[in-house]
Short mmCIF file of C-alpha atoms in Angstrom, two decimals:
data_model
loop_
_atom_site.label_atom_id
_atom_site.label_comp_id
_atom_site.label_asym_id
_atom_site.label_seq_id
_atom_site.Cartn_x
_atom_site.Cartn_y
_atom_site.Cartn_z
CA UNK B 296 -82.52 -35.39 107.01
CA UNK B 297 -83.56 -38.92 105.84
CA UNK B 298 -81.86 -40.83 103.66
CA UNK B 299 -85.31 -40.14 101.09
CA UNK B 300 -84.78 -36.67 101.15
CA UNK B 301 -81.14 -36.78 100.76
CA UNK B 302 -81.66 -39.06 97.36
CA UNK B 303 -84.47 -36.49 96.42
CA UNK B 304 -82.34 -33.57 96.94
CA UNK B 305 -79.49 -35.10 94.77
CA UNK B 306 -81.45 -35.73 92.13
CA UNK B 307 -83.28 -32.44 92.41
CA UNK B 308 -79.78 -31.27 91.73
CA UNK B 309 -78.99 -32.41 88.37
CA UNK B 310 -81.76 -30.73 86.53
CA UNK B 311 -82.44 -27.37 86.04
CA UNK B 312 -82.99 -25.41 89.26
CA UNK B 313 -86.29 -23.77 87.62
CA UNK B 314 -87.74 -27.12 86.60
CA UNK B 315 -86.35 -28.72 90.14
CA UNK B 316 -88.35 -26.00 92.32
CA UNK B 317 -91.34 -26.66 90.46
CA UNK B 318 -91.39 -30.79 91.32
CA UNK B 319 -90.90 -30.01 95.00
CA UNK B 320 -93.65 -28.45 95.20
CA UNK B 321 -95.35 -31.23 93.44
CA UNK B 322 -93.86 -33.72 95.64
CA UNK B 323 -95.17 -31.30 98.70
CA UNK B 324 -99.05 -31.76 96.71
CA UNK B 325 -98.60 -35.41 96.70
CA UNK B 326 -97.74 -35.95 100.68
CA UNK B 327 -94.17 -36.37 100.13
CA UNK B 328 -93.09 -34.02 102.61
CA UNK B 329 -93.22 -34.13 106.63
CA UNK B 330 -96.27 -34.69 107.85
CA UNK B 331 -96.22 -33.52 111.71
CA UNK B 332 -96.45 -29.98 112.35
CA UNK B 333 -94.31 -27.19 113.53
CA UNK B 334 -92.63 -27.84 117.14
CA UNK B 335 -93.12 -24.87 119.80
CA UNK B 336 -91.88 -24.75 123.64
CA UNK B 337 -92.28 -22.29 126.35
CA UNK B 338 -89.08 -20.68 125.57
CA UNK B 339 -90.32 -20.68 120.98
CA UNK B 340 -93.66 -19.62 121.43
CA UNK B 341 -93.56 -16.05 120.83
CA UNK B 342 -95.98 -13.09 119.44
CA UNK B 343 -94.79 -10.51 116.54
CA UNK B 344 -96.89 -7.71 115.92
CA UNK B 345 -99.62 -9.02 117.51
CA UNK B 346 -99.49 -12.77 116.04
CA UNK B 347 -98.95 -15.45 118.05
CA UNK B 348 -96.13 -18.02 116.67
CA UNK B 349 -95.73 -21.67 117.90
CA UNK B 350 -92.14 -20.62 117.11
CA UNK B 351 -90.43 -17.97 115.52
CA UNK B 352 -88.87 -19.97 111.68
CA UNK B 353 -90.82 -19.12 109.22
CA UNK B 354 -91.12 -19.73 105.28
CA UNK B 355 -89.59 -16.63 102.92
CA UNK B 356 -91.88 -15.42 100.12
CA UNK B 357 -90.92 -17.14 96.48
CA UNK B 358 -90.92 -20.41 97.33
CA UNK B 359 -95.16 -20.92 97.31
CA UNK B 360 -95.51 -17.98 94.70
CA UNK B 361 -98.99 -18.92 93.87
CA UNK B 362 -100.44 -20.30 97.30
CA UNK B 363 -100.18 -24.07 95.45
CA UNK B 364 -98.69 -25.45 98.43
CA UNK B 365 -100.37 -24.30 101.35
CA UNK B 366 -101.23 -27.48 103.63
CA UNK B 367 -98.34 -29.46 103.15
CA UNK B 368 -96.23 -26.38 103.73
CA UNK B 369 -98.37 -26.23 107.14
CA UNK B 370 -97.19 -29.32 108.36
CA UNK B 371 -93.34 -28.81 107.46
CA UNK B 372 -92.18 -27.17 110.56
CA UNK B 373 -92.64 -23.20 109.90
CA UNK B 374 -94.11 -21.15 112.80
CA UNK B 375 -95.32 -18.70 109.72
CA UNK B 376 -95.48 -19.11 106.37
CA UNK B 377 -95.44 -16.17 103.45
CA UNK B 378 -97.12 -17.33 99.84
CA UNK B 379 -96.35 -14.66 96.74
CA UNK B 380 -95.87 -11.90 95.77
CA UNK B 381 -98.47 -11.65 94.53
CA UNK B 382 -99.74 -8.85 91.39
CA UNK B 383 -103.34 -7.56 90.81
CA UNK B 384 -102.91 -9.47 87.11
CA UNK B 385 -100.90 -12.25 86.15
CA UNK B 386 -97.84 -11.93 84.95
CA UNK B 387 -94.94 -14.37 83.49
CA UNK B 388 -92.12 -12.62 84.73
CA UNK B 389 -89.02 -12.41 83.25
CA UNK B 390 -87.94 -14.90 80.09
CA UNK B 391 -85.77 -18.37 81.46
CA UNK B 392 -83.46 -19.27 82.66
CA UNK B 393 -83.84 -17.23 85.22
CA UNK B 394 -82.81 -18.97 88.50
CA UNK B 395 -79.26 -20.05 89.00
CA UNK B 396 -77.59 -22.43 91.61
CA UNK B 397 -74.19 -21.14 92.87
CA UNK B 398 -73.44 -24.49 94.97
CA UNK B 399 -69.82 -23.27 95.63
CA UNK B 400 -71.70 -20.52 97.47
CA UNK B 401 -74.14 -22.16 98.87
CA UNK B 402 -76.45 -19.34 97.35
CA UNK B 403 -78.76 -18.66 94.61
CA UNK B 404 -79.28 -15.99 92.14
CA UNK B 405 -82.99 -15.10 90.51
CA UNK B 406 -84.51 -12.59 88.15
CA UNK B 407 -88.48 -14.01 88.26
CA UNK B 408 -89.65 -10.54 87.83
CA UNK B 409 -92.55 -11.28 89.78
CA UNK B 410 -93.89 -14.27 87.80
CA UNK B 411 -97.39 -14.94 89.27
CA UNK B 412 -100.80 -16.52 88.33
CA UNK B 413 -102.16 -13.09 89.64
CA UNK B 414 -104.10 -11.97 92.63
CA UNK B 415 -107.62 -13.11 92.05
CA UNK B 416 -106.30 -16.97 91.51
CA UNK B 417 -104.43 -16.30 94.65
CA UNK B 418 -107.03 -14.77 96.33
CA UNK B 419 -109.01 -18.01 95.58
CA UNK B 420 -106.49 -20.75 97.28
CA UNK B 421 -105.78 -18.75 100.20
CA UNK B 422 -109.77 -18.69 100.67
CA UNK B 423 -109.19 -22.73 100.75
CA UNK B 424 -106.13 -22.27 103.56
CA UNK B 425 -105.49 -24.64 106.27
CA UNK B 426 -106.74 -24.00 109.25
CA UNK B 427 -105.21 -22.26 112.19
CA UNK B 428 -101.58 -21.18 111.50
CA UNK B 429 -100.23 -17.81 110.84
CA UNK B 430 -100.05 -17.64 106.86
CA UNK B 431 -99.11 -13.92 104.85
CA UNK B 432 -99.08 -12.41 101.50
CA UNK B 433 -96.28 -10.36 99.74
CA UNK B 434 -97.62 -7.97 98.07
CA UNK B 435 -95.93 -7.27 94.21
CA UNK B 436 -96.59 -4.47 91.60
CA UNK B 437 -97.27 -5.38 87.80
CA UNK B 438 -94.23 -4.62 85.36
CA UNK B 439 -96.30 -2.87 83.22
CA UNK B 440 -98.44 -1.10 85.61
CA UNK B 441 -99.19 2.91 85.34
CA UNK B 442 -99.70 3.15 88.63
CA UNK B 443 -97.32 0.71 90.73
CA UNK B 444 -97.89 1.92 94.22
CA UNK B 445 -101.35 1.37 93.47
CA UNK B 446 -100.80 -1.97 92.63
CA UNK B 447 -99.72 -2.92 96.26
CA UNK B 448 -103.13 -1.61 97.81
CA UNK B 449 -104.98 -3.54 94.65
CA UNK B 450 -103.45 -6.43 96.20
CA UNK B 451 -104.22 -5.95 99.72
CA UNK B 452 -107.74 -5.67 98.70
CA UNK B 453 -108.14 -8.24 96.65
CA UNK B 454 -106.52 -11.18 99.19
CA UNK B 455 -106.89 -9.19 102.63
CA UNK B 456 -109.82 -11.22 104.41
CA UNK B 457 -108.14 -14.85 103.96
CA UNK B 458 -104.39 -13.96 105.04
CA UNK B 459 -103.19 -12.99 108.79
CA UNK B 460 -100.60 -10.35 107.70
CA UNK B 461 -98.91 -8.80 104.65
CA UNK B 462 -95.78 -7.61 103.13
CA UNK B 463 -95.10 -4.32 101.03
CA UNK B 464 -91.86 -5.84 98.67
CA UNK B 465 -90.08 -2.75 97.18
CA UNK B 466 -87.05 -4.48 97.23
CA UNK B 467 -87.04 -7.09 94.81
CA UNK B 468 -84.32 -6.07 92.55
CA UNK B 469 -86.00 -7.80 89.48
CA UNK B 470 -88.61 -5.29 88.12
CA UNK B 471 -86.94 -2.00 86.53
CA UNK B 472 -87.23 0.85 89.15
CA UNK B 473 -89.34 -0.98 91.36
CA UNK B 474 -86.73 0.03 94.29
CA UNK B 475 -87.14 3.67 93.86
CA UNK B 476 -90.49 3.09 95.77
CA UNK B 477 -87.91 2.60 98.43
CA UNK B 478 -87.27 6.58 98.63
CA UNK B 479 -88.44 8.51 101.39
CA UNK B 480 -91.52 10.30 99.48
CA UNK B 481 -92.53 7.78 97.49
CA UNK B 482 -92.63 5.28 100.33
CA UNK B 483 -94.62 7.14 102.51
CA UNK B 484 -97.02 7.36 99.36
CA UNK B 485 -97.22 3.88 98.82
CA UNK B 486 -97.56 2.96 102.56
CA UNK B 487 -100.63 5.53 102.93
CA UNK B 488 -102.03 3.94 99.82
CA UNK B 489 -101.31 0.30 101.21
CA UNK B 490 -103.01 1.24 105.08
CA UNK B 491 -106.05 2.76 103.73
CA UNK B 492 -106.58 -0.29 101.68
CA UNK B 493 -105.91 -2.78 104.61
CA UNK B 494 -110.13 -2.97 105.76
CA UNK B 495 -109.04 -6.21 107.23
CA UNK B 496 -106.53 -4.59 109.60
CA UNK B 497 -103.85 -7.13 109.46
CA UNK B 498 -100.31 -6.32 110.05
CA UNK B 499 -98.54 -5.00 107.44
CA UNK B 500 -94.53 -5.53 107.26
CA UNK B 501 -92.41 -3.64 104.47
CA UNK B 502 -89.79 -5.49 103.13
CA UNK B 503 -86.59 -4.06 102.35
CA UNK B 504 -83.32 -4.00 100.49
CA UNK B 505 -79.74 -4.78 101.88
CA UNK B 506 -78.23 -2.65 100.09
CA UNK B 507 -79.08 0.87 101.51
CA UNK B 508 -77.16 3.42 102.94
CA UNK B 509 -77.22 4.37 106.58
CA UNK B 510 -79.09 7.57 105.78
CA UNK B 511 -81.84 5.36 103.24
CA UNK B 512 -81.84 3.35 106.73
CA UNK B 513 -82.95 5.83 108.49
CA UNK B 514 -85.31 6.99 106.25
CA UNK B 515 -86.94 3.72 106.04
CA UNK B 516 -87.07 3.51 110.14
CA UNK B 517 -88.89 6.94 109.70
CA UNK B 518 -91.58 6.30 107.28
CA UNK B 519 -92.23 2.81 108.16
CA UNK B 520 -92.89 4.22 112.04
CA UNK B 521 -94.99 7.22 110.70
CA UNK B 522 -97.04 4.94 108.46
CA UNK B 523 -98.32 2.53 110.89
CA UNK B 524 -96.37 0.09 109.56
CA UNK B 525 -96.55 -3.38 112.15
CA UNK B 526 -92.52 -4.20 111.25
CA UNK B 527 -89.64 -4.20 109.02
CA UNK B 528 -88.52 -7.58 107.08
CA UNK B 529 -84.59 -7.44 106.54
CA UNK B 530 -83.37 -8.24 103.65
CA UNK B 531 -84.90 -9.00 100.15
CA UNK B 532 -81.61 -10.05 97.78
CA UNK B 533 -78.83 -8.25 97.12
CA UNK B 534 -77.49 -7.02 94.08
CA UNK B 535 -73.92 -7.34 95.38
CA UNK B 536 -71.63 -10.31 94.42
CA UNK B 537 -67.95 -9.74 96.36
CA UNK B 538 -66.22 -13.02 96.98
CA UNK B 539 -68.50 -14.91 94.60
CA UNK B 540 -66.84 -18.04 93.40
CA UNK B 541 -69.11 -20.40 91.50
CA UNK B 542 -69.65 -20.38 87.59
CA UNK B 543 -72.89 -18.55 87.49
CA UNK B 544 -71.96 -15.55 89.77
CA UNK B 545 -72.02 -12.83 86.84
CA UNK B 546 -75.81 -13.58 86.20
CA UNK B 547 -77.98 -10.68 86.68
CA UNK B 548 -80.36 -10.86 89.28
CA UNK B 549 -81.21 -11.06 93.24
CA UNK B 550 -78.59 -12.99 95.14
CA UNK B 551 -79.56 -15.25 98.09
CA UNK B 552 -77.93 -17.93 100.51
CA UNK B 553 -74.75 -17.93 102.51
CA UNK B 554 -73.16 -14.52 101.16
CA UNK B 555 -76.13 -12.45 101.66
CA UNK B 556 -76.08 -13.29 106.04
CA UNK B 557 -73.78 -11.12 106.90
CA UNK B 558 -74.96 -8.14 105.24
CA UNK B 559 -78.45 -8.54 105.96
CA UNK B 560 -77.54 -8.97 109.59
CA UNK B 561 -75.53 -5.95 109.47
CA UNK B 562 -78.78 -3.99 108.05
CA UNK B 563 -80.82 -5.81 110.56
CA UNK B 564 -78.44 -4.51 113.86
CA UNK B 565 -78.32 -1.03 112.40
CA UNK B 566 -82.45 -0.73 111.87
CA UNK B 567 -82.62 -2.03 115.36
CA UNK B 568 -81.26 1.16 116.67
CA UNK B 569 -83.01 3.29 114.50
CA UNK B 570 -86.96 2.10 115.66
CA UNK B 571 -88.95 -0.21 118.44
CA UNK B 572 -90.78 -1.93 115.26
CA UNK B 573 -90.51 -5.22 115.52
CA UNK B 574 -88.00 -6.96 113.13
CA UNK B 575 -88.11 -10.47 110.72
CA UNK B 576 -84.46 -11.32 109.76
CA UNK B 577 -83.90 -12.75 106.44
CA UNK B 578 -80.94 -13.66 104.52
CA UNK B 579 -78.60 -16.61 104.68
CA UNK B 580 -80.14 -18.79 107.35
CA UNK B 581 -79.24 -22.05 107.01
CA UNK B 582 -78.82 -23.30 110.88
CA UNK B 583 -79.90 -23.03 114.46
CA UNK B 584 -76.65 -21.02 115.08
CA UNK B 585 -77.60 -18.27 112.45
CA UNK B 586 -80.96 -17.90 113.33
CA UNK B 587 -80.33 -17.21 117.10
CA UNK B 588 -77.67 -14.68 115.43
CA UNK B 589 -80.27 -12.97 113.65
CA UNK B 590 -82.19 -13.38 116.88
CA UNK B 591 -79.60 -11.49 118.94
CA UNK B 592 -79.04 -8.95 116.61
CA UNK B 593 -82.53 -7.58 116.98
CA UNK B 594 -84.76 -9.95 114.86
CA UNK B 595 -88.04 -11.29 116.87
CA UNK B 596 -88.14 -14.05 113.98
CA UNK B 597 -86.30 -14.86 110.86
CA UNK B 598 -87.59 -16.62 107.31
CA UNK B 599 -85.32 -19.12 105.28
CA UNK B 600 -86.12 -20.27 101.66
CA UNK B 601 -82.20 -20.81 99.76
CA UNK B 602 -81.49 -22.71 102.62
CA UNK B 603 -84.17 -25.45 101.66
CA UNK B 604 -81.94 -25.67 98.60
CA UNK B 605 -79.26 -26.98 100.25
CA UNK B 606 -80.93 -28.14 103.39
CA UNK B 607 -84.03 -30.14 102.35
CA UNK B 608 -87.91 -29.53 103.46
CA UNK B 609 -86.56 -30.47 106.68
CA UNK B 610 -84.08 -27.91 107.17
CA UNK B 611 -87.12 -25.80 109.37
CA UNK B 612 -88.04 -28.20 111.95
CA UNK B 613 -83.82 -28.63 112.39
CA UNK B 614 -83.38 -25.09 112.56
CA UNK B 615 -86.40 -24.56 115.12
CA UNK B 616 -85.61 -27.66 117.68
CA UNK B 617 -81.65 -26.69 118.12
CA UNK B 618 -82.78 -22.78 118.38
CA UNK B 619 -84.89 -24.42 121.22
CA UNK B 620 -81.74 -25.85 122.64
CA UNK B 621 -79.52 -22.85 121.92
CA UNK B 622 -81.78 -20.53 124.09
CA UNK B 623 -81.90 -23.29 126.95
CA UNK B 624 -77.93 -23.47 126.30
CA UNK B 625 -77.96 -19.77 127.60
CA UNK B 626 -80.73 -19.59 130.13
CA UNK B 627 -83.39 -17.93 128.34
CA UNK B 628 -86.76 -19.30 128.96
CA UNK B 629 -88.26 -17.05 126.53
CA UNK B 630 -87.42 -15.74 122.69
CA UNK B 631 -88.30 -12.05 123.60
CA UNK B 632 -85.55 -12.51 126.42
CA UNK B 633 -82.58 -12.66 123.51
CA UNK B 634 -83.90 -10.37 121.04
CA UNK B 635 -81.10 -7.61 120.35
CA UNK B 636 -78.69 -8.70 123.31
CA UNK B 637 -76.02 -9.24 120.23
CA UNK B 638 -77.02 -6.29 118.80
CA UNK B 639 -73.39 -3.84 119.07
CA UNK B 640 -71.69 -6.79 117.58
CA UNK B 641 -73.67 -6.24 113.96
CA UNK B 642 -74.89 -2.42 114.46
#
């Protein structure tokens, strides 16, 4: 990290976290960030459900809701990056404050509710991407929506021809019931709903929650499989908060960072034996060393986004070079090669 970023991060600090996300974006608009772009080797260069990565580190959904950010984020180091969600209107999501730093924790809890300029603005930027790159959508459902399944397809169809994959999010814990679509009927709903609407034939990944049971697991691995789904993204935030010690830990909301990588790796080793789909791990990455754990415990790539919190813009490119070195360290000379040989220590 340079000593710029490091002042820019400290400063980003002191004001409200809300306000603080918002200006580095900005500063990513006005060429502040890195401006090289994202490093690949033999051993990085990998393909997930049929997309070829320069590496496998990519960007988490919320941190570009709105698809503001999209070429500066392009030169910051992420093999794959993932703009939304997204909704078929706008929405403003859920009244502030509604993001919280938990620095003790190196974590982060957020109730957005899906706050979003809506998916024909979206639909607009990503038509203005960068190009090459591998760059996705996550796919929301209105709040007030009579028909939220729908919603996801609506979507789909409305930002399908300018993005290279998508993701059905049923897990966000911040819009009321939205994580029933996680239930075995309703899911398989949804995903028929979602496929028939995907004209564009991208891959489409369903996100999930950490916090279901074996048997929900299982369920998931089922559907997901039946529907034609292209992989499983594990985890969204959790809900729990054991061992929590900073001030802020009783908000209500979706809790990311540092607590959340154990369970979601846990989630990640168990899904792992339950289907062949390909698997993005997500939760708590904040180093080389926890990717390639996510890695070895069946994951084919992970995302990051608290991490930047704590880690700066620059936190990706880190992550990706010592992964580089970690599967050199061990005689790999390919990613695929260490995918799930860690697995029975998290299953």
């Amino acid at each position: 990290m340079s000593a710029l970023e490091t002042l820019g991060l400290a400063a980003l600090r002191r004001i409200d976290p809300e306000r603080a996300h918002g200006l580095a974006i900005r500063a990513l608009q006005m060429g502040l960030g890195p401006r090289g772009g994202p490093f690949t080797s033999a051993r990085l260069a990998t393909t997930v459900a049929g997309l070829s990565l320069p590496n496998p580190v990519g960007l988490a959904a919320g941190f570009d809701k709105n698809a503001t950010a999209l070429h500066p984020l392009s030169r910051c180091g992420f093999g794959f990056i993932e703009v939304g969600a997204a909704t078929p209107r706008p929405q403003p999501g859920n009244p502030r404050p509604r993001l919280f730093r938990l620095t003790q924790d190196r974590a982060a809890i957020n109730r957005f509710g899906f706050n979003n300029d809506g998916a024909d603005a979206i639909a607009a930027r990503l038509a203005k991407r960068p190009k090459g790159g591998i760059i996705g959508l996550n796919l929301g459902a209105n709040k007030d929506s009579a028909d939220r399944a729908g919603d996801f397809a609506a979507v789909l169809a409305t930002c399908g021809a300018d993005v290279d994959f998508a993701t059905v999010n049923v897990s966000s814990p911040n819009t009321e019931r939205l994580r029933d679509l996680q239930g075995k009927a309703a899911l398989a709903e949804l995903l028929a709903g979602v496929m028939a609407a995907n004209l564009h034939r991208i891959p489409i990944f369903l996100k999930i929650a950490p916090d279901l049971s074996d048997s929900e697991l299982v369920d998931v691995a089922e559907v997901a499989t039946a529907a034609g789904i292209a992989g499983i993204i594990a985890t969204n935030t959790t809900l729990d908060r054991a061992g929590l010690k900073s001030a802020h830990r009783g908000e209500t909301g979706g809790l990311s960072g540092a607590p959340l990588f154990e369970k979601s790796t846990r989630v990640l080793g168990r899904l792992g034996a339950l289907t062949t789909l390909p698997l993005i791990g997500v939760g708590g990455v904040a180093s080389a060393e926890q990717a390639y754990q996510k890695i070895r415990a069946g994951a084919s790539a992970v995302q990051l986004y608290t991490g930047l919190v704590y880690g700066g813009i620059s936190l990706a490119d880190d992550i990706v070079r010592g992964l580089d070195r970690l599967l050199e360290r061990d005689g790999f000379t390919s990613l695929e090669q260490a995918v799930g040989t860690g697995r029975a220590d998290w299953a």
